[in-house]
Short mmCIF file of C-alpha atoms in Angstrom, two decimals:
data_model
loop_
_atom_site.label_atom_id
_atom_site.label_comp_id
_atom_site.label_asym_id
_atom_site.label_seq_id
_atom_site.Cartn_x
_atom_site.Cartn_y
_atom_site.Cartn_z
CA UNK A 1065 0.19 -0.16 -0.15
CA UNK A 1066 2.94 2.23 0.35
CA UNK A 1067 4.10 1.85 -2.46
CA UNK A 1068 1.29 2.77 -4.42
CA UNK A 1069 0.65 6.18 -2.60
CA UNK A 1070 4.13 6.55 -3.29
CA UNK A 1071 3.79 5.83 -7.16
CA UNK A 1072 0.38 7.81 -7.10
CA UNK A 1073 2.36 10.88 -5.41
CA UNK A 1074 5.16 10.78 -8.17
CA UNK A 1075 2.41 10.47 -10.45
CA UNK A 1076 0.26 13.63 -9.13
CA UNK A 1077 3.23 15.58 -9.34
CA UNK A 1078 4.05 14.52 -12.77
CA UNK A 1079 1.31 15.78 -13.75
CA UNK A 1080 0.96 19.16 -11.92
CA UNK A 1081 4.27 19.97 -13.24
CA UNK A 1082 3.30 19.44 -16.97
CA UNK A 1083 0.03 21.18 -15.94
CA UNK A 1084 2.41 24.45 -13.89
CA UNK A 1085 4.32 23.94 -17.52
CA UNK A 1086 0.96 24.34 -20.15
CA UNK A 1087 -0.87 27.49 -17.86
CA UNK A 1088 2.38 29.62 -17.88
CA UNK A 1089 2.73 28.67 -21.64
CA UNK A 1090 -0.41 29.44 -22.56
CA UNK A 1091 0.09 32.76 -20.91
CA UNK A 1092 2.90 33.33 -22.95
CA UNK A 1093 1.75 31.67 -26.64
CA UNK A 1094 -1.26 33.92 -25.59
CA UNK A 1095 0.98 37.12 -26.40
CA UNK A 1096 2.36 34.83 -29.64
CA UNK A 1097 -0.56 35.81 -31.61
CA UNK A 1098 0.24 39.43 -33.10
CA UNK A 1099 4.00 38.21 -33.80
CA UNK A 1100 2.61 35.87 -36.33
CA UNK A 1101 -0.81 38.02 -37.27
CA UNK A 1102 1.98 40.81 -38.56
CA UNK A 1103 3.92 37.78 -41.17
CA UNK A 1104 0.97 36.43 -42.15
CA UNK A 1105 -1.26 40.39 -43.08
CA UNK A 1106 1.70 41.86 -44.59
CA UNK A 1107 1.89 37.90 -46.98
CA UNK A 1108 -2.37 38.01 -47.96
CA UNK A 1109 -1.03 42.48 -48.79
CA UNK A 1110 1.79 40.70 -50.94
CA UNK A 1111 -1.45 38.56 -52.55
CA UNK A 1112 -3.68 40.26 -53.66
CA UNK A 1113 -1.04 43.22 -54.56
CA UNK A 1114 0.14 40.01 -56.78
CA UNK A 1115 -2.96 38.73 -57.93
CA UNK A 1116 -4.54 42.04 -58.98
CA UNK A 1117 -1.29 42.98 -61.14
CA UNK A 1118 -1.45 40.02 -62.99
CA UNK A 1119 -5.24 40.05 -63.58
CA UNK A 1120 -4.92 43.98 -65.29
CA UNK A 1121 -1.57 42.83 -67.14
CA UNK A 1122 0.35 46.36 -65.44
CA UNK A 1123 3.22 44.20 -63.26
CA UNK A 1124 6.36 43.46 -65.33
CA UNK A 1125 8.69 40.33 -64.28
CA UNK A 1126 11.17 41.69 -61.97
CA UNK A 1127 7.68 43.35 -59.81
CA UNK A 1128 6.32 40.34 -59.71
CA UNK A 1129 9.49 38.40 -58.82
CA UNK A 1130 10.13 41.17 -55.91
CA UNK A 1131 6.68 40.41 -54.41
CA UNK A 1132 6.60 36.42 -54.90
CA UNK A 1133 10.46 37.10 -52.77
CA UNK A 1134 8.99 39.26 -50.69
CA UNK A 1135 6.21 36.27 -49.75
CA UNK A 1136 8.75 33.66 -49.52
CA UNK A 1137 11.00 35.87 -46.74
CA UNK A 1138 7.65 36.51 -44.67
CA UNK A 1139 6.18 32.60 -45.06
CA UNK A 1140 9.47 31.92 -43.50
CA UNK A 1141 9.58 33.96 -40.63
CA UNK A 1142 5.96 32.40 -39.85
CA UNK A 1143 7.58 29.76 -40.02
CA UNK A 1144 10.23 29.65 -37.34
CA UNK A 1145 8.21 31.60 -34.82
CA UNK A 1146 6.11 28.02 -35.31
CA UNK A 1147 8.39 26.09 -35.04
CA UNK A 1148 10.27 28.04 -31.59
CA UNK A 1149 6.16 27.47 -30.36
CA UNK A 1150 6.52 23.85 -31.04
CA UNK A 1151 10.29 23.48 -29.95
CA UNK A 1152 9.08 24.75 -26.53
CA UNK A 1153 5.71 23.10 -25.78
CA UNK A 1154 6.73 20.10 -26.81
CA UNK A 1155 7.00 18.03 -23.74
CA UNK A 1156 10.57 17.35 -23.03
CA UNK A 1157 10.16 14.42 -20.02
CA UNK A 1158 11.33 12.03 -21.58
CA UNK A 1159 14.47 13.61 -23.66
CA UNK A 1160 17.17 13.47 -22.94
CA UNK A 1161 19.79 16.03 -22.99
CA UNK A 1162 21.84 17.36 -25.68
CA UNK A 1163 24.97 19.85 -26.25
CA UNK A 1164 23.73 23.37 -27.70
CA UNK A 1165 25.74 26.41 -28.39
CA UNK A 1166 24.51 29.33 -26.72
CA UNK A 1167 23.90 31.49 -29.94
CA UNK A 1168 21.41 28.82 -31.44
CA UNK A 1169 19.32 28.85 -27.95
CA UNK A 1170 19.04 32.50 -28.36
CA UNK A 1171 17.97 32.15 -31.77
CA UNK A 1172 14.91 30.15 -30.54
CA UNK A 1173 14.08 32.64 -27.46
CA UNK A 1174 14.28 35.64 -29.50
CA UNK A 1175 11.89 34.76 -32.04
CA UNK A 1176 9.33 34.29 -28.92
CA UNK A 1177 10.24 37.32 -27.13
CA UNK A 1178 11.36 40.07 -30.29
CA UNK A 1179 8.08 40.96 -30.52
CA UNK A 1180 8.00 42.62 -27.12
CA UNK A 1181 11.18 44.04 -26.62
CA UNK A 1182 10.04 45.67 -30.26
CA UNK A 1183 7.10 47.12 -28.40
CA UNK A 1184 8.82 47.90 -24.80
CA UNK A 1185 11.64 49.25 -26.67
CA UNK A 1186 13.40 47.59 -24.56
CA UNK A 1187 17.63 46.88 -25.28
CA UNK A 1188 18.82 42.99 -24.79
CA UNK A 1189 22.93 42.98 -24.37
CA UNK A 1190 24.79 39.96 -24.85
CA UNK A 1191 27.89 38.83 -22.78
CA UNK A 1192 27.78 35.58 -23.52
CA UNK A 1193 30.86 33.69 -25.77
CA UNK A 1194 29.79 32.37 -28.95
CA UNK A 1195 31.93 29.20 -28.26
CA UNK A 1196 29.45 28.38 -25.02
CA UNK A 1197 28.05 25.77 -25.02
CA UNK A 1198 24.55 24.20 -22.74
CA UNK A 1199 24.00 20.40 -21.56
CA UNK A 1200 20.73 20.59 -21.57
CA UNK A 1201 16.82 20.33 -22.87
CA UNK A 1202 16.66 23.23 -24.97
CA UNK A 1203 13.17 23.46 -25.28
CA UNK A 1204 13.03 23.50 -21.74
CA UNK A 1205 15.86 26.18 -20.97
CA UNK A 1206 14.86 27.99 -23.35
CA UNK A 1207 11.34 28.79 -21.46
CA UNK A 1208 13.42 29.66 -18.62
CA UNK A 1209 15.26 32.57 -20.37
CA UNK A 1210 11.56 33.79 -22.48
CA UNK A 1211 9.95 33.86 -18.68
CA UNK A 1212 12.46 35.63 -17.28
CA UNK A 1213 13.20 38.52 -19.93
CA UNK A 1214 9.12 38.99 -20.05
CA UNK A 1215 9.19 39.09 -16.33
CA UNK A 1216 12.18 42.47 -16.91
CA UNK A 1217 10.46 43.57 -19.63
CA UNK A 1218 7.79 43.76 -17.38
CA UNK A 1219 9.89 45.77 -14.36
CA UNK A 1220 11.17 48.43 -17.03
CA UNK A 1221 8.53 48.87 -18.17
CA UNK A 1222 7.71 52.28 -16.46
CA UNK A 1223 11.86 52.89 -16.74
CA UNK A 1224 13.50 55.55 -18.75
CA UNK A 1225 16.33 53.27 -18.98
CA UNK A 1226 15.55 49.66 -20.32
CA UNK A 1227 17.46 47.53 -20.40
CA UNK A 1228 18.26 43.52 -19.88
CA UNK A 1229 21.64 42.43 -19.97
CA UNK A 1230 22.56 38.39 -20.00
CA UNK A 1231 25.88 37.56 -19.05
CA UNK A 1232 27.61 33.91 -18.93
CA UNK A 1233 30.32 32.53 -16.12
CA UNK A 1234 32.07 29.06 -14.84
CA UNK A 1235 32.57 28.16 -11.63
CA UNK A 1236 34.21 24.71 -11.06
CA UNK A 1237 32.11 22.36 -12.81
CA UNK A 1238 28.96 24.51 -13.49
CA UNK A 1239 27.70 26.65 -16.45
CA UNK A 1240 26.08 29.64 -15.29
CA UNK A 1241 23.92 32.51 -16.74
CA UNK A 1242 22.66 35.49 -15.98
CA UNK A 1243 19.69 37.62 -16.59
CA UNK A 1244 19.85 41.33 -15.09
CA UNK A 1245 17.67 44.19 -15.99
CA UNK A 1246 17.21 47.71 -14.84
CA UNK A 1247 14.05 47.83 -14.08
CA UNK A 1248 12.91 48.88 -10.63
CA UNK A 1249 13.60 46.04 -8.61
CA UNK A 1250 11.77 43.06 -6.24
CA UNK A 1251 10.21 44.32 -2.83
CA UNK A 1252 11.94 42.09 -0.33
CA UNK A 1253 8.53 40.69 1.02
CA UNK A 1254 8.41 38.48 -2.35
CA UNK A 1255 11.67 38.11 -2.85
CA UNK A 1256 11.54 35.08 0.21
CA UNK A 1257 8.50 33.60 -1.55
CA UNK A 1258 9.45 34.41 -5.15
CA UNK A 1259 9.44 30.96 -6.79
CA UNK A 1260 6.35 29.45 -5.33
CA UNK A 1261 3.34 29.30 -7.15
CA UNK A 1262 1.61 31.89 -7.77
CA UNK A 1263 3.75 34.72 -6.01
CA UNK A 1264 3.96 37.13 -8.69
CA UNK A 1265 5.17 41.16 -8.45
CA UNK A 1266 2.77 42.29 -11.19
CA UNK A 1267 -0.31 43.91 -11.39
CA UNK A 1268 -4.07 42.20 -10.91
CA UNK A 1269 -5.11 40.10 -13.85
CA UNK A 1270 -1.11 40.83 -15.33
CA UNK A 1271 0.30 37.48 -14.83
CA UNK A 1272 -0.65 34.15 -13.34
CA UNK A 1273 2.59 34.11 -10.83
CA UNK A 1274 2.85 30.30 -12.57
CA UNK A 1275 6.03 31.66 -14.41
CA UNK A 1276 9.01 31.56 -11.86
CA UNK A 1277 8.05 28.26 -9.82
CA UNK A 1278 8.10 26.80 -13.43
CA UNK A 1279 11.64 27.91 -13.65
CA UNK A 1280 12.52 26.36 -10.94
CA UNK A 1281 10.65 23.41 -11.47
CA UNK A 1282 12.87 22.78 -14.73
CA UNK A 1283 16.20 24.49 -13.80
CA UNK A 1284 15.80 21.78 -11.04
CA UNK A 1285 15.44 18.56 -13.44
CA UNK A 1286 18.81 20.05 -14.56
CA UNK A 1287 20.46 18.86 -11.65
CA UNK A 1288 21.45 22.90 -11.49
CA UNK A 1289 19.87 25.86 -9.25
CA UNK A 1290 17.93 29.53 -10.07
CA UNK A 1291 18.16 31.56 -7.52
CA UNK A 1292 17.88 36.34 -7.83
CA UNK A 1293 21.80 37.52 -6.40
CA UNK A 1294 21.97 39.10 -3.16
CA UNK A 1295 24.73 40.97 -4.63
CA UNK A 1296 23.12 42.63 -7.33
CA UNK A 1297 22.17 46.27 -7.29
CA UNK A 1298 19.80 45.89 -9.52
CA UNK A 1299 17.52 42.69 -10.21
CA UNK A 1300 19.42 39.90 -11.59
CA UNK A 1301 18.59 36.38 -11.37
CA UNK A 1302 20.78 33.53 -11.85
CA UNK A 1303 21.01 29.56 -13.57
CA UNK A 1304 23.75 27.37 -12.66
CA UNK A 1305 24.11 24.29 -14.96
CA UNK A 1306 26.08 21.60 -14.25
CA UNK A 1307 28.78 20.88 -18.02
CA UNK A 1308 28.60 17.32 -17.20
CA UNK A 1309 26.21 14.70 -17.12
CA UNK A 1310 24.42 14.17 -13.54
CA UNK A 1311 22.89 10.57 -14.29
CA UNK A 1312 19.22 10.13 -11.60
CA UNK A 1313 18.54 7.69 -9.96
CA UNK A 1314 14.63 6.86 -11.49
#
């Protein structure tokens, strides 16, 4: 009976983790409609203009080729957004960790967060060497970084200086990734329970409070840690990840 109860608890924990992830993903992807709508609307405009020029005979081969090229580039943009969504939303519980360069990981992260950076006029500075390799589940780690950047954008909303800096360093057998912003900071009362479910620094209706709880669970599954740097003058989150494969007993 004890074994059955323990198995049921483990199963319920897995279901809860997955539901939490889906809730946070839903919150994130709800904001992507605008980003995906832009290329789709532009494709529609270009296709209608091309069709009209063909019907009226007002176009030239060069003009047709230019419109077709624009449509192709817009389709590729939409395709990259959808590919990133599929990667980040995929169930990764049974996947094996792989080595990936930070630049490749950032490419998918940037695809999902680019529209918010542009609209909020927030600058991101990357201080991570191009040679940096990370052993991880790319979809899950990417989701953590997207979440941290999204929170940083919100924190910088009313600031004159809107900057986010992503850095990295190694110490012993661990790689450290930092996400720092020039936002309004986090109140001391919130810091202590920052990674608890439903704890949030945002106004009512601005967030579910599941994001950092989800991040904490993902990094724990990577045998790493995520924490707020207590020595930083700015808000700086630190992710530590092992630089070698660590096997867990299932």
